[in-house]
XYZ file of N, CA and C in Angstrom:
75
model
N 6.413 21.570 -7.129
C 6.186 21.029 -5.774
C 7.492 21.062 -4.989
N 7.405 21.470 -3.743
C 8.618 21.523 -2.919
C 8.893 20.157 -2.291
N 10.083 19.988 -1.748
C 10.453 18.708 -1.134
C 9.533 18.409 0.045
N 9.206 19.433 0.834
C 8.332 19.222 1.993
C 6.966 18.716 1.547
N 6.430 19.309 0.478
C 5.120 18.877 -0.026
C 5.183 17.425 -0.494
N 6.289 17.058 -1.135
C 6.439 15.674 -1.601
C 6.438 14.715 -0.420
N 7.156 15.081 0.655
C 7.203 14.215 1.847
C 5.807 14.070 2.440
N 5.072 15.169 2.543
C 3.719 15.121 3.117
C 2.823 14.247 2.230
N 2.947 14.396 0.898
C 2.121 13.608 -0.024
C 2.412 12.120 0.140
N 3.700 11.764 0.216
C 4.065 10.348 0.384
C 3.569 9.830 1.731
N 3.697 10.665 2.790
C 3.247 10.240 4.121
C 1.736 10.026 4.115
N 1.011 10.952 3.509
C -0.456 10.826 3.461
C -0.870 9.562 2.701
N -0.224 9.294 1.562
C -0.567 8.097 0.779
C -0.265 6.847 1.603
N 0.807 6.872 2.391
C 1.145 5.729 3.243
C 0.082 5.518 4.309
N -0.416 6.603 4.896
C -1.451 6.497 5.926
C -2.731 5.930 5.311
N -3.063 6.398 4.105
C -4.277 5.920 3.433
C -4.195 4.412 3.193
N -3.026 3.927 2.764
C -2.865 2.486 2.518
C -3.042 1.709 3.814
N -2.449 2.195 4.902
C -2.563 1.491 6.190
C -4.019 1.451 6.643
N -4.737 2.555 6.461
C -6.149 2.604 6.858
C -6.949 1.579 6.057
N -6.657 1.444 4.754
C -7.397 0.484 3.925
C -7.127 -0.937 4.417
N -5.875 -1.232 4.762
C -5.530 -2.583 5.232
C -6.280 -2.868 6.535
N -6.317 -1.893 7.435
C -7.022 -2.091 8.718
C -8.509 -2.330 8.470
N -9.089 -1.586 7.537
C -10.521 -1.731 7.259
C -10.817 -3.121 6.687
N -9.917 -3.637 5.840
C -10.148 -4.948 5.217
C -10.105 -6.057 6.262
N -9.250 -5.904 7.276
C -9.113 -6.958 8.287
C -10.353 -6.979 9.184
């Protein structure tokens, strides 16, 4: 995996967590 792919993966996982928090509220 390249560094760019790692950054995108971490960013996507962060977005998913934020979406879950918004849905719970």
